[in-house]
Coordinates of C-alpha atoms and ligand atoms in Angstrom, one line a residue:
Chain A
X559 CA -40.1 6.6 -1.0
X560 CA -37.4 6.8 -3.6
X561 CA -35.4 3.9 -5.2
X562 CA -31.8 4.5 -4.6
X563 CA -30.5 1.1 -6.1
X564 CA -32.1 -0.8 -8.8
X565 CA -30.8 -4.2 -10.0
X566 CA -32.3 -5.3 -13.2
X567 CA -32.0 -8.8 -14.6
X568 CA -28.5 -9.5 -13.3
X569 CA -26.8 -12.6 -14.2
X570 CA -23.3 -13.8 -13.2
X571 CA -21.5 -17.1 -14.0
X572 CA -18.2 -18.6 -12.8
X573 CA -17.0 -21.0 -15.4
X574 CA -20.0 -23.3 -15.7
X575 CA -21.5 -22.3 -12.4
X576 CA -24.4 -20.0 -12.4
X577 CA -24.1 -17.8 -9.4
X578 CA -26.8 -15.3 -10.2
X579 CA -29.6 -15.6 -12.8
X580 CA -32.0 -12.9 -13.7
X581 CA -32.0 -11.1 -10.3
X582 CA -34.2 -8.0 -9.9
X583 CA -34.2 -6.0 -6.8
X584 CA -35.0 -2.5 -5.7
X585 CA -33.8 -0.8 -2.6
X586 CA -35.2 2.6 -1.5
X587 CA -33.8 4.9 1.2
X588 CA -37.0 4.8 3.1
X589 CA -36.7 1.2 4.0
X590 CA -34.2 -1.4 5.3
X591 CA -34.0 -4.2 2.7
X592 CA -32.7 -7.6 3.5
X593 CA -31.4 -10.4 1.3
X594 CA -31.5 -13.9 2.8
X595 CA -30.6 -17.3 1.4
X596 CA -28.8 -20.5 2.2
X597 CA -25.0 -20.9 1.9
X598 CA -23.8 -20.5 -1.7
X599 CA -27.0 -18.8 -2.8
X600 CA -25.2 -16.0 -4.4
X601 CA -25.6 -13.2 -1.9
X602 CA -22.0 -12.2 -1.6
X603 CA -21.7 -12.5 -5.4
X604 CA -24.5 -10.1 -5.8
X605 CA -22.7 -7.5 -3.5
X606 CA -19.4 -8.1 -5.5
X607 CA -21.3 -7.4 -8.7
X608 CA -23.0 -4.2 -7.4
X609 CA -19.8 -2.8 -5.8
X610 CA -17.6 -3.4 -8.8
X611 CA -15.6 -6.3 -7.7
X612 CA -14.9 -9.3 -10.1
X613 CA -15.4 -9.8 -13.8
X614 CA -18.3 -8.4 -15.9
X615 CA -21.9 -9.6 -15.5
X616 CA -25.0 -9.4 -17.5
X617 CA -28.0 -7.0 -16.8
X618 CA -28.0 -3.7 -15.4
X619 CA -27.4 -1.9 -12.0
X620 CA -28.3 1.7 -11.5
X621 CA -27.4 3.8 -8.5
X622 CA -29.0 7.1 -7.8
X623 CA -29.6 7.4 -11.6
X624 CA -26.1 6.4 -12.5
X625 CA -25.4 3.1 -14.4
X626 CA -22.7 1.2 -12.5
X627 CA -22.0 -1.4 -15.3
X628 CA -18.3 -1.1 -16.2
X629 CA -17.3 1.1 -13.3
X630 CA -14.4 0.3 -11.1
X631 CA -14.9 -0.4 -7.4
X632 CA -13.3 2.8 -6.2
X633 CA -15.5 4.8 -8.5
X634 CA -18.7 3.2 -7.3
X635 CA -17.5 3.8 -3.6
X636 CA -17.1 7.4 -4.4
X637 CA -20.5 7.7 -5.7
X638 CA -21.5 7.0 -2.2
X639 CA -22.3 3.3 -2.5
X640 CA -20.2 1.4 0.1
X641 CA -20.2 -2.1 1.1
X642 CA -18.8 -4.3 3.9
X643 CA -17.0 -7.6 3.6
X644 CA -18.1 -10.9 5.0
X645 CA -14.7 -11.5 6.4
X646 CA -13.9 -8.4 8.5
X647 CA -10.2 -8.2 8.6
X648 CA -9.9 -4.5 8.1
X649 CA -6.4 -3.1 7.8
X650 CA -4.5 -5.5 10.2
X651 CA -1.4 -3.4 10.8
X652 CA -3.2 -0.2 11.4
X653 CA -4.8 0.8 14.7
X654 CA -8.6 0.8 14.8
X655 CA -8.4 4.6 14.9
X656 CA -6.2 4.7 11.8
X657 CA -8.6 2.3 10.1
X658 CA -11.3 4.8 10.5
X659 CA -9.1 7.7 9.5
X660 CA -8.4 6.0 6.2
X661 CA -12.1 5.6 5.6
X662 CA -13.0 9.1 6.6
X663 CA -10.4 10.7 4.3
X664 CA -9.9 7.9 1.8
X665 CA -11.8 9.4 -1.0
X666 CA -9.5 12.3 -1.7
X667 CA -6.1 10.7 -1.5
X668 CA -4.8 9.5 -4.7
X669 CA -1.1 10.1 -4.5
X670 CA 1.7 11.9 -2.9
X671 CA 0.9 15.3 -4.6
X672 CA -1.1 16.7 -1.7
X673 CA 1.2 15.3 0.9
X674 CA 4.3 17.0 -0.6
X675 CA 3.0 20.0 -2.4
X676 CA 0.2 21.1 0.0
X677 CA 1.3 19.9 3.4
X678 CA -1.0 22.3 5.2
X679 CA -4.1 21.2 3.5
X680 CA -3.0 17.6 4.0
X681 CA -2.6 18.0 7.7
X682 CA -6.0 19.8 8.0
X683 CA -7.6 16.8 6.1
X684 CA -5.9 14.3 8.3
X685 CA -7.0 16.2 11.5
X686 CA -10.7 16.4 10.2
X687 CA -10.5 12.6 9.4
X688 CA -9.2 11.9 12.9
X689 CA -12.0 13.9 14.5
X690 CA -14.6 12.0 12.4
X691 CA -12.9 8.8 13.5
X692 CA -13.1 9.8 17.3
X693 CA -16.8 10.8 16.8
X694 CA -17.7 7.5 15.1
X695 CA -15.8 5.5 17.8
X696 CA -17.7 7.5 20.4
X697 CA -21.1 7.0 18.9
X698 CA -20.5 3.1 18.6
X699 CA -19.3 3.1 22.2
X700 CA -16.0 1.6 21.4
X701 CA -13.5 4.4 22.2
X702 CA -11.5 2.1 24.3
X703 CA -10.5 0.2 21.1
X704 CA -9.0 3.2 19.4
X705 CA -5.4 2.3 19.8
X706 CA -5.7 -1.5 19.4
X707 CA -4.6 -3.4 16.3
X708 CA -7.5 -4.9 14.2
X709 CA -6.0 -8.5 14.3
X710 CA -6.3 -8.5 18.1
X711 CA -10.0 -7.7 18.2
X712 CA -12.8 -10.2 19.0
X713 CA -14.9 -11.4 16.0
X714 CA -17.9 -9.4 17.2
X715 CA -15.9 -6.2 17.5
X716 CA -14.4 -6.8 14.1
X717 CA -17.9 -7.0 12.7
X718 CA -19.0 -3.9 14.4
X719 CA -16.0 -2.0 13.2
X720 CA -16.6 -3.2 9.7
X721 CA -19.7 -1.1 9.6
X722 CA -18.5 1.8 11.7
X723 CA -15.6 2.1 9.4
X724 CA -17.5 2.2 6.3
X725 CA -19.7 4.8 7.7
X726 CA -16.8 7.2 8.1
X727 CA -17.1 8.3 4.4
X728 CA -20.8 9.2 4.8
X729 CA -22.3 6.9 2.2
X730 CA -25.6 7.3 0.6
X731 CA -26.0 3.6 0.7
X732 CA -24.5 0.7 2.5
X733 CA -24.3 -3.0 1.5
X734 CA -23.9 -5.1 4.7
X735 CA -22.6 -8.6 4.3
X736 CA -23.7 -10.7 7.3
X737 CA -23.0 -8.0 9.8
X738 CA -24.6 -10.2 12.7
X739 CA -22.5 -13.2 12.1
X740 CA -20.2 -14.0 15.1
X741 CA -22.1 -11.6 17.3
X742 CA -23.8 -12.5 20.6
X743 CA -27.3 -11.4 21.5
X744 CA -26.3 -8.1 23.1
X745 CA -24.1 -7.1 20.2
X746 CA -26.8 -8.0 17.8
X747 CA -29.1 -5.6 19.8
X748 CA -26.5 -2.9 19.5
X749 CA -26.2 -3.7 15.7
X750 CA -29.8 -3.4 15.0
X751 CA -30.0 0.0 16.7
X752 CA -26.9 1.2 14.8
X753 CA -28.5 0.0 11.5
X754 CA -31.7 1.7 12.2
X755 CA -30.0 4.9 13.1
X756 CA -28.2 4.8 9.8
X757 CA -31.3 4.3 7.9
X758 CA -33.1 7.0 9.7
X759 CA -30.5 9.5 8.2
X760 CA -31.7 8.5 4.7
X761 CA -29.1 6.1 3.9
X762 CA -30.1 3.1 1.8
X763 CA -29.4 -0.3 3.5
X764 CA -29.2 -3.6 1.9
X765 CA -28.3 -6.2 4.5
X766 CA -27.4 -9.9 4.0
X767 CA -27.8 -12.2 6.9
X768 CA -28.2 -15.9 7.8
X769 CA -29.9 -15.1 11.1
X770 CA -33.5 -15.0 10.1
X771 CA -34.8 -13.8 13.5
X772 CA -32.4 -10.8 13.2
X773 CA -33.4 -10.1 9.6
X774 CA -37.2 -10.4 10.1
X775 CA -37.1 -8.1 13.1
X776 CA -35.0 -5.5 11.3
X777 CA -36.0 -5.3 7.8
X778 CA -39.0 -3.6 6.2
X779 CA -38.5 -5.7 3.0
X780 CA -37.0 -9.1 2.5
X781 CA -35.7 -10.8 -0.6
X782 CA -34.9 -14.5 -0.6
X783 CA -32.2 -15.8 -2.8
X784 CA -31.8 -19.6 -3.7
X785 CA -29.2 -20.9 -6.0
X786 CA -28.7 -17.7 -7.8
X787 CA -32.4 -17.0 -8.3
X788 CA -34.8 -14.8 -6.3
X789 CA -37.4 -17.0 -4.7
X790 CA -39.5 -14.5 -2.9
X791 CA -39.8 -11.0 -1.9
X792 CA -42.1 -9.0 0.6
X793 CA -42.6 -7.8 4.1
X794 CA -41.1 -9.9 7.0
X795 CA -44.7 -11.3 7.7
X796 CA -45.2 -12.5 4.1
X797 CA -41.7 -14.0 3.9
X798 CA -42.2 -15.9 7.2
X799 CA -45.3 -17.3 6.0
X800 CA -44.0 -18.1 2.5
X801 CA -44.0 -22.0 1.9
X802 CA -41.0 -21.9 -0.5
X803 CA -38.9 -20.0 1.9
X804 CA -39.8 -22.3 4.7
X805 CA -38.8 -25.2 2.6
X806 CA -35.5 -23.8 1.8
X807 CA -34.7 -22.8 5.3
X808 CA -36.0 -25.8 7.0
X809 CA -34.1 -27.8 4.5
X810 CA -30.9 -25.9 5.4
X811 CA -31.5 -26.2 9.1
X812 CA -32.0 -29.9 9.0
X813 CA -28.7 -30.2 7.1
Chain B
X1353 CA 48.2 8.5 6.3
X1354 CA 44.9 9.2 7.9
X1355 CA 42.0 6.9 7.3
X1356 CA 39.6 9.7 7.6
X1357 CA 39.0 10.3 3.9
X1358 CA 38.4 6.7 3.5
X1359 CA 35.7 6.7 6.2
X1360 CA 34.2 9.8 4.7
X1361 CA 34.0 7.9 1.4
X1362 CA 32.5 4.8 3.1
X1363 CA 29.9 6.9 4.9
X1364 CA 29.1 8.7 1.6
X1365 CA 28.3 5.3 0.0
X1366 CA 26.4 4.3 3.2
X1367 CA 24.2 7.5 2.7
X1368 CA 23.6 6.6 -1.0
X1369 CA 22.4 3.2 0.1
X1370 CA 20.5 4.7 3.1
X1371 CA 18.7 7.2 0.7
X1372 CA 17.8 4.5 -1.6
X1373 CA 16.5 2.3 1.3
X1374 CA 14.3 5.2 2.6
X1375 CA 12.8 5.5 -0.8
X1376 CA 12.3 1.7 -1.1
X1377 CA 10.7 1.7 2.3
X1378 CA 8.0 4.1 1.0
X1379 CA 7.4 1.8 -1.8
X1380 CA 7.9 -1.6 -0.4
X1381 CA 7.5 -1.0 3.4
X1382 CA 4.5 1.2 3.4
X1383 CA 3.3 0.4 -0.2
X1384 CA 3.8 -3.3 -0.2
X1385 CA 5.4 -3.1 -3.7
X1386 CA 8.4 -5.4 -3.5
X1387 CA 10.6 -3.8 -6.0
X1388 CA 13.7 -5.6 -7.3
X1389 CA 14.5 -3.1 -9.9
X1390 CA 16.3 -0.4 -7.9
X1391 CA 19.5 -0.7 -9.6
X1392 CA 17.7 0.0 -12.9
X1393 CA 16.2 3.2 -11.6
X1394 CA 19.5 4.3 -10.2
X1395 CA 21.2 3.5 -13.6
X1396 CA 18.6 5.6 -15.5
X1397 CA 19.2 8.4 -13.1
X1398 CA 23.0 8.1 -13.1
X1399 CA 23.4 8.0 -16.8
X1400 CA 21.0 10.7 -17.4
X1401 CA 23.0 12.8 -14.9
X1402 CA 26.3 12.0 -16.6
X1403 CA 25.0 12.6 -20.1
X1404 CA 23.4 15.9 -19.2
X1405 CA 26.5 17.2 -17.6
X1406 CA 29.1 15.7 -19.9
X1407 CA 30.5 18.3 -22.4
X1408 CA 29.4 18.1 -26.0
X1409 CA 33.0 17.4 -27.2
X1410 CA 33.7 14.7 -24.6
X1411 CA 34.4 11.0 -25.6
X1412 CA 30.8 10.3 -24.6
X1413 CA 29.1 13.5 -25.6
X1414 CA 26.5 15.1 -23.6
X1415 CA 24.7 18.5 -23.1
X1416 CA 27.1 20.1 -20.7
X1417 CA 24.6 21.4 -18.4
X1418 CA 25.4 22.6 -14.9
X1419 CA 25.2 20.0 -12.1
X1420 CA 21.9 21.2 -10.6
X1421 CA 20.2 21.4 -13.9
X1422 CA 21.4 17.8 -14.6
X1423 CA 20.0 16.6 -11.3
X1424 CA 16.7 18.0 -12.0
X1425 CA 16.6 16.6 -15.5
X1426 CA 17.9 13.2 -14.1
X1427 CA 15.0 13.4 -11.6
X1428 CA 12.4 14.1 -14.4
X1429 CA 13.7 11.4 -16.7
X1430 CA 13.9 8.7 -14.0
X1431 CA 10.4 9.6 -12.8
X1432 CA 9.0 9.2 -16.5
X1433 CA 10.8 5.9 -16.9
X1434 CA 9.6 4.6 -13.6
X1435 CA 6.0 5.7 -14.5
X1436 CA 6.2 3.9 -17.9
X1437 CA 7.6 0.7 -16.2
X1438 CA 5.2 1.0 -13.3
X1439 CA 2.1 1.3 -15.4
X1440 CA 2.0 -2.3 -16.8
X1441 CA 4.1 -3.7 -13.9
X1442 CA 2.1 -2.6 -10.8
X1443 CA -1.1 -4.3 -12.0
X1444 CA 0.8 -7.6 -11.5
X1445 CA 0.5 -9.2 -8.1
X1446 CA 3.1 -10.4 -5.6
X1447 CA 6.0 -12.4 -7.0
X1448 CA 5.2 -11.4 -10.6
X1449 CA 5.9 -7.9 -9.7
X1450 CA 9.2 -9.0 -8.3
X1451 CA 10.3 -10.8 -11.2
X1452 CA 9.1 -8.1 -13.6
X1453 CA 10.9 -5.2 -11.9
X1454 CA 14.0 -7.5 -11.6
X1455 CA 13.8 -8.2 -15.4
X1456 CA 13.4 -4.3 -16.1
X1457 CA 16.5 -3.5 -14.2
X1458 CA 18.6 -6.1 -16.2
X1459 CA 17.1 -4.8 -19.5
X1460 CA 18.2 -1.3 -18.6
X1461 CA 21.7 -2.6 -17.8
X1462 CA 21.9 -4.4 -21.0
X1463 CA 20.7 -1.5 -23.0
X1464 CA 23.5 0.5 -21.3
X1465 CA 26.1 -2.0 -22.4
X1466 CA 24.7 -2.2 -26.0
X1467 CA 24.1 1.6 -26.7
X1468 CA 27.8 2.2 -26.9
X1469 CA 27.4 5.5 -28.8
X1470 CA 25.1 7.0 -26.0
X1471 CA 26.5 5.4 -22.8
X1472 CA 30.1 4.4 -23.5
X1473 CA 29.0 0.8 -23.3
X1474 CA 31.4 -1.3 -21.0
X1475 CA 34.1 1.5 -21.2
X1476 CA 31.7 3.7 -19.5
X1477 CA 31.6 7.4 -19.0
X1478 CA 34.6 9.1 -17.4
X1479 CA 35.3 12.8 -16.4
X1480 CA 32.1 13.1 -14.3
X1481 CA 31.3 16.6 -13.4
X1482 CA 31.6 16.8 -9.5
X1483 CA 30.0 19.9 -7.9
X1484 CA 32.5 22.4 -6.4
X1485 CA 35.4 20.0 -7.2
X1486 CA 37.3 23.0 -8.6
X1487 CA 37.4 24.9 -5.3
X1488 CA 38.9 22.1 -3.3
X1489 CA 42.1 20.0 -3.0
X1490 CA 41.4 16.5 -4.1
X1491 CA 42.4 15.3 -0.6
X1492 CA 39.7 17.5 1.0
X1493 CA 37.0 16.5 -1.5
X1494 CA 35.8 13.3 0.1
X1495 CA 34.5 15.5 3.0
X1496 CA 32.9 17.9 0.8
X1497 CA 31.2 15.0 -1.0
X1498 CA 30.1 13.6 2.4
X1499 CA 28.5 17.0 3.1
X1500 CA 26.6 16.9 -0.2
X1501 CA 25.5 13.3 0.4
X1502 CA 24.3 14.4 4.0
X1503 CA 22.4 17.3 2.6
X1504 CA 20.7 15.0 0.0
X1505 CA 19.9 12.4 2.7
X1506 CA 18.2 15.2 4.8
X1507 CA 16.0 16.0 1.8
X1508 CA 15.0 12.4 1.3
X1509 CA 14.4 12.2 5.0
X1510 CA 12.1 15.1 4.8
X1511 CA 10.1 13.6 2.0
X1512 CA 10.0 10.3 3.8
X1513 CA 8.7 11.9 7.0
X1514 CA 6.3 13.9 5.2
X1515 CA 4.9 10.8 3.6
X1516 CA 4.7 8.9 6.8
X1517 CA 2.6 11.6 8.4
X1518 CA 0.3 12.2 5.6
X1519 CA -3.1 10.9 4.4
X1520 CA -1.2 9.5 1.4
X1521 CA 1.1 7.5 3.6
X1522 CA -1.8 6.1 5.5
X1523 CA -3.6 5.2 2.4
X1524 CA -0.6 3.5 1.1
X1525 CA -0.3 1.3 4.2
X1526 CA -3.9 0.6 4.2
X1527 CA -3.9 -0.5 0.4
X1528 CA -0.9 -2.8 1.3
X1529 CA -2.8 -4.4 4.2
X1530 CA -6.0 -5.0 2.4
X1531 CA -6.5 -4.0 -1.3
X1532 CA -10.2 -4.7 -1.8
X1533 CA -11.1 -2.9 1.3
X1534 CA -9.1 0.0 0.2
X1535 CA -10.9 0.1 -3.1
X1536 CA -14.2 -0.3 -1.4
X1537 CA -13.5 3.0 0.4
X1538 CA -12.8 4.9 -2.9
X1539 CA -9.1 4.6 -3.0
X1540 CA -7.8 4.3 -6.6
X1541 CA -5.1 1.9 -5.6
X1542 CA -3.5 1.5 -9.0
X1543 CA -3.1 5.2 -9.4
X1544 CA -1.7 5.6 -5.9
X1545 CA 0.8 2.9 -6.6
X1546 CA 1.9 4.3 -10.0
X1547 CA 2.4 7.7 -8.4
X1548 CA 4.4 6.2 -5.7
X1549 CA 6.6 4.5 -8.1
X1550 CA 7.0 7.8 -10.1
X1551 CA 7.8 9.6 -6.8
X1552 CA 10.5 7.1 -5.9
X1553 CA 11.8 7.4 -9.5
X1554 CA 11.9 11.3 -9.2
X1555 CA 13.8 11.3 -5.9
X1556 CA 16.2 8.5 -7.1
X1557 CA 17.1 10.5 -10.3
X1558 CA 17.2 13.8 -8.4
X1559 CA 19.2 12.8 -5.4
X1560 CA 20.3 9.2 -5.0
X1561 CA 21.8 8.7 -8.6
X1562 CA 23.8 12.0 -8.7
X1563 CA 25.4 11.4 -5.4
X1564 CA 26.3 7.9 -6.4
X1565 CA 27.8 9.2 -9.6
X1566 CA 30.0 11.6 -7.8
X1567 CA 31.0 8.9 -5.4
X1568 CA 31.9 6.6 -8.3
X1569 CA 33.7 9.2 -10.3
X1570 CA 33.1 7.1 -13.5
X1571 CA 30.2 5.1 -14.7
X1572 CA 30.4 1.6 -15.8
X1573 CA 27.4 -0.8 -16.1
X1574 CA 29.0 -3.1 -13.5
X1575 CA 28.0 -0.4 -10.9
X1576 CA 24.4 -1.1 -11.6
X1577 CA 24.1 -4.9 -11.1
X1578 CA 21.6 -6.6 -8.7
X1579 CA 24.2 -6.3 -6.1
X1580 CA 23.2 -2.8 -5.7
X1581 CA 19.5 -3.8 -5.4
X1582 CA 20.2 -6.3 -2.7
X1583 CA 22.5 -4.0 -0.7
X1584 CA 19.6 -1.6 -0.4
X1585 CA 17.2 -4.3 0.5
X1586 CA 19.5 -5.7 3.0
X1587 CA 20.0 -2.3 4.6
X1588 CA 16.2 -1.7 4.8
X1589 CA 15.5 -5.2 6.2
X1590 CA 18.3 -4.8 8.8
X1591 CA 16.9 -1.4 9.7
X1592 CA 13.2 -2.3 9.8
X1593 CA 10.8 -2.5 6.9
X1594 CA 8.0 0.0 7.5
X1595 CA 9.8 2.0 10.1
X1596 CA 10.6 5.7 9.6
X1597 CA 14.5 5.8 9.9
X1598 CA 15.4 2.0 9.6
X1599 CA 16.4 2.2 6.0
X1600 CA 18.9 4.8 6.7
X1601 CA 20.3 3.4 9.7
X1602 CA 20.4 -0.3 8.5
X1603 CA 22.2 0.9 5.3
X1604 CA 24.8 2.8 7.2
X1605 CA 25.4 0.0 9.7
X1606 CA 25.7 -2.5 6.8
X1607 CA 28.2 -0.5 4.7
X1608 CA 30.4 0.5 7.6
X1609 CA 30.4 -2.9 9.0
X1610 CA 31.3 -4.5 5.8
X1611 CA 34.0 -2.0 4.9
X1612 CA 35.5 -2.4 8.4
X1613 CA 36.2 -6.0 7.5
X1614 CA 38.4 -4.7 4.7
X1615 CA 40.5 -2.8 7.2
X1616 CA 41.6 -5.8 9.1
X1617 CA 45.3 -6.0 8.0
X1618 CA 46.3 -9.4 6.8
X1619 CA 49.0 -10.9 4.7
X1620 CA 48.6 -10.3 1.0
X1621 CA 48.3 -13.9 0.5
X1622 CA 45.1 -14.0 2.7
X1623 CA 43.6 -10.8 1.3
X1624 CA 41.5 -12.7 -1.3
X1625 CA 40.1 -15.0 1.3
X1626 CA 39.2 -11.9 3.5
X1627 CA 37.4 -10.4 0.5
X1628 CA 35.4 -13.5 0.0
X1629 CA 34.6 -13.3 3.8
X1630 CA 32.8 -10.1 3.4
X1631 CA 29.5 -11.4 2.0
X1632 CA 29.7 -14.2 4.5
X1633 CA 29.8 -11.6 7.2
X1634 CA 26.9 -9.6 5.9
X1635 CA 24.9 -12.9 5.8
X1636 CA 25.7 -13.6 9.4
X1637 CA 24.8 -10.2 10.5
X1638 CA 21.5 -10.4 8.8
X1639 CA 20.7 -13.9 10.2
X1640 CA 21.7 -12.9 13.8
X1641 CA 19.8 -9.7 13.6
X1642 CA 16.6 -11.3 12.2
X1643 CA 16.8 -14.0 14.8
X1644 CA 16.8 -11.5 17.6
X1645 CA 14.7 -8.7 16.0
X1646 CA 12.6 -10.1 13.3
X1647 CA 11.2 -6.8 12.4
X1648 CA 14.7 -5.2 12.1
X1649 CA 16.3 -2.6 14.3
X1650 CA 13.3 -0.5 14.2
X1651 CA 9.7 -1.5 13.4
X1652 CA 6.6 -0.2 11.8
X1653 CA 4.6 -0.5 14.9
X1654 CA 7.4 1.3 16.9
X1655 CA 7.6 4.1 14.3
X1656 CA 3.8 4.8 14.4
X1657 CA 3.2 4.2 18.1
X1658 CA 2.4 7.8 18.9
X1659 CA -1.1 7.3 17.2
X1660 CA -1.2 3.9 18.9
X1661 CA -1.2 4.6 22.5
X1662 CA -0.8 1.5 24.6
X1663 CA -4.1 1.9 26.3
X1664 CA -4.7 -1.8 26.3
X1665 CA -2.7 -4.8 25.8
X1666 CA -4.3 -6.3 22.8
X1667 CA -1.7 -8.3 21.0
X1668 CA -1.3 -8.1 17.3
X1669 CA -1.2 -11.4 15.4
X1670 CA 0.1 -12.0 12.0
X1671 CA -2.0 -10.3 9.3
X1672 CA -4.4 -12.8 8.1
X1673 CA -4.6 -13.9 4.5
X1674 CA -6.6 -11.5 2.7
X1675 CA -7.5 -13.5 -0.4
X1676 CA -10.8 -14.7 1.3
X1677 CA -12.0 -11.2 1.6
X1678 CA -12.5 -10.6 -2.1
X1679 CA -13.9 -14.0 -2.7
Ligands
ATP198 N1 -14.7 -16.1 -7.2 C1 -15.5 -17.2 -7.5 N2 -15.1 -18.2 -8.3 C2 -15.8 -19.3 -8.5 N3 -17.0 -19.4 -7.9 C3 -17.4 -18.6 -7.0 C4 -16.7 -17.5 -6.8 N4 -17.3 -16.7 -5.8 C5 -18.5 -17.3 -5.7 N5 -18.5 -18.5 -6.3 C6 -19.6 -19.5 -6.3 O1 -20.8 -18.7 -6.4 C7 -21.8 -19.4 -5.6 C8 -22.4 -18.2 -4.8 O2 -21.3 -17.9 -3.7 P1 -21.6 -16.6 -2.8 O3 -20.4 -16.5 -2.1 O4 -22.2 -15.5 -3.5 O5 -22.6 -17.3 -1.8 P2 -23.4 -16.6 -0.5 O6 -24.8 -16.6 -0.7 O7 -22.7 -15.3 -0.1 O8 -23.0 -17.8 0.6 P3 -22.6 -17.6 2.2 O9 -23.8 -17.4 2.9 O10 -21.9 -18.9 2.4 O11 -21.7 -16.4 2.3 C9 -21.3 -20.4 -4.9 O12 -21.5 -21.7 -5.5 C10 -19.6 -20.1 -5.0 O13 -19.0 -21.4 -4.9
MG199 MG1 -21.6 -14.7 1.4

């Protein structure tokens, strides 16, 4: 078991609002790690901080032995740490297939140089990315969506594609922001299998979700965030027994 | 007298605007960078070309280079100027980018007016070196010029087609659609955009500006006002923002249609009224077209349909607001 992502004492404020305070968290490739917490707890903010979006934060984040602090979002992605977004819009005016092609090839394409000066290599790269896209669509069982435009898809399909697309670049670690939201029971089953399959290939997984049943069934380790602070952390059994967690969650469900 | 040379000249101008529209399409149509500084880039290229070809002993002295060397030089200079303007500007979002590029173009024009020693100020640069002019009768030259413009257009088209079929073109469109997502996939969006701006500058200085200079015959700052920028934009919007050929087709349709108005023979007393009618006609043309074909004559979806086989009938709605994504 090796720690791939380490979050140490991370804090983040928006004006006067403390979104994160002294968060410590470790993710290893051997397990699926989950992060739960009520609305506004700071879960997405933690993802933004890790993946290089938004203004600076305090504390330290290390990925695969590399300090992430101060790095830009695209640099962090190139290290193999890739996130999904809570609102899965994708690239609306591209087809589903092209969405995946961009992801599969996206890392290398910084400008027009290759397109104009090395057209053959560029075509080869595009073809390889297209094959990878076909393969991923096949594996996820959604080949029939290949030529659809993102904006026409159902919320569940959008959520699924959000993950499938980010897999295209073969990441070392995935941050999944509420992948099960807007999904029906069948889709959640597919999703769980997909995530387990990814984790089995030694890819680190940190998943946020509101759906406790889904999370407790899927994850090996669960962290609970409340008002920017970690409330508890442990195995799903420990978490489901934890009194503080029950209070936060029952409180939320009552509301 | 035949009107053929006249139409050759109109078409030459149409191709100049068409080339600029094809380049604008790379930048704005696919890249989402709504540039209002086209006239500035063309001005930099045009004056670079004129000063590189102008003999050292002319009224406005230059380096006296052959035309092809001056084209390359103008391309490089415009590329560098574009990259320098793009570097701070492209970090700006939306309307701030519009305003800033607009302002840069105006600054460039004012600099040309002020730097009399270098540019001839409002008197301009005359005695432009036109390629192969010495081999042809002046009456035949409009056709030679049309041929040169067509050749330049073919080159711009090749670049534009290459871009549209490349990983770079796809990345550009992706970053336009959803910038945070593109970043999260490892795309250095700022770098891609600056490189795009530089590419457009290179092609503008290398091809668009020289052909425009040959067409004009003499350079004055008044040839580089925002009118030029809006002509290019109108051509592109008529033809179809984001399509492959729309910019060229739209620009040629626009220039030919608006020049055709001038050919309507009227009494001299009504001539000025007819001239005033010209922009009105362009406006009506634009409104009618956008009423019936909001995406322009051609569209982005039509242009890239090959990869989007109509397997199913899923309808594409308007792109959603993406602000929420990064929040
Ligand atoms: N860009 C921002 N500017 C100001 N405040 C913000 C910003 N982003 C988040 N916040 C605030 O930080 C807090 C945490 O928000 P965050 O989106 O991280 O919550 P979350 O746990 O992901 O919630 P949800 O389950 O609803 O997605 C909230 O109070 C939110 O209002
Ligand atoms: Mg959230």
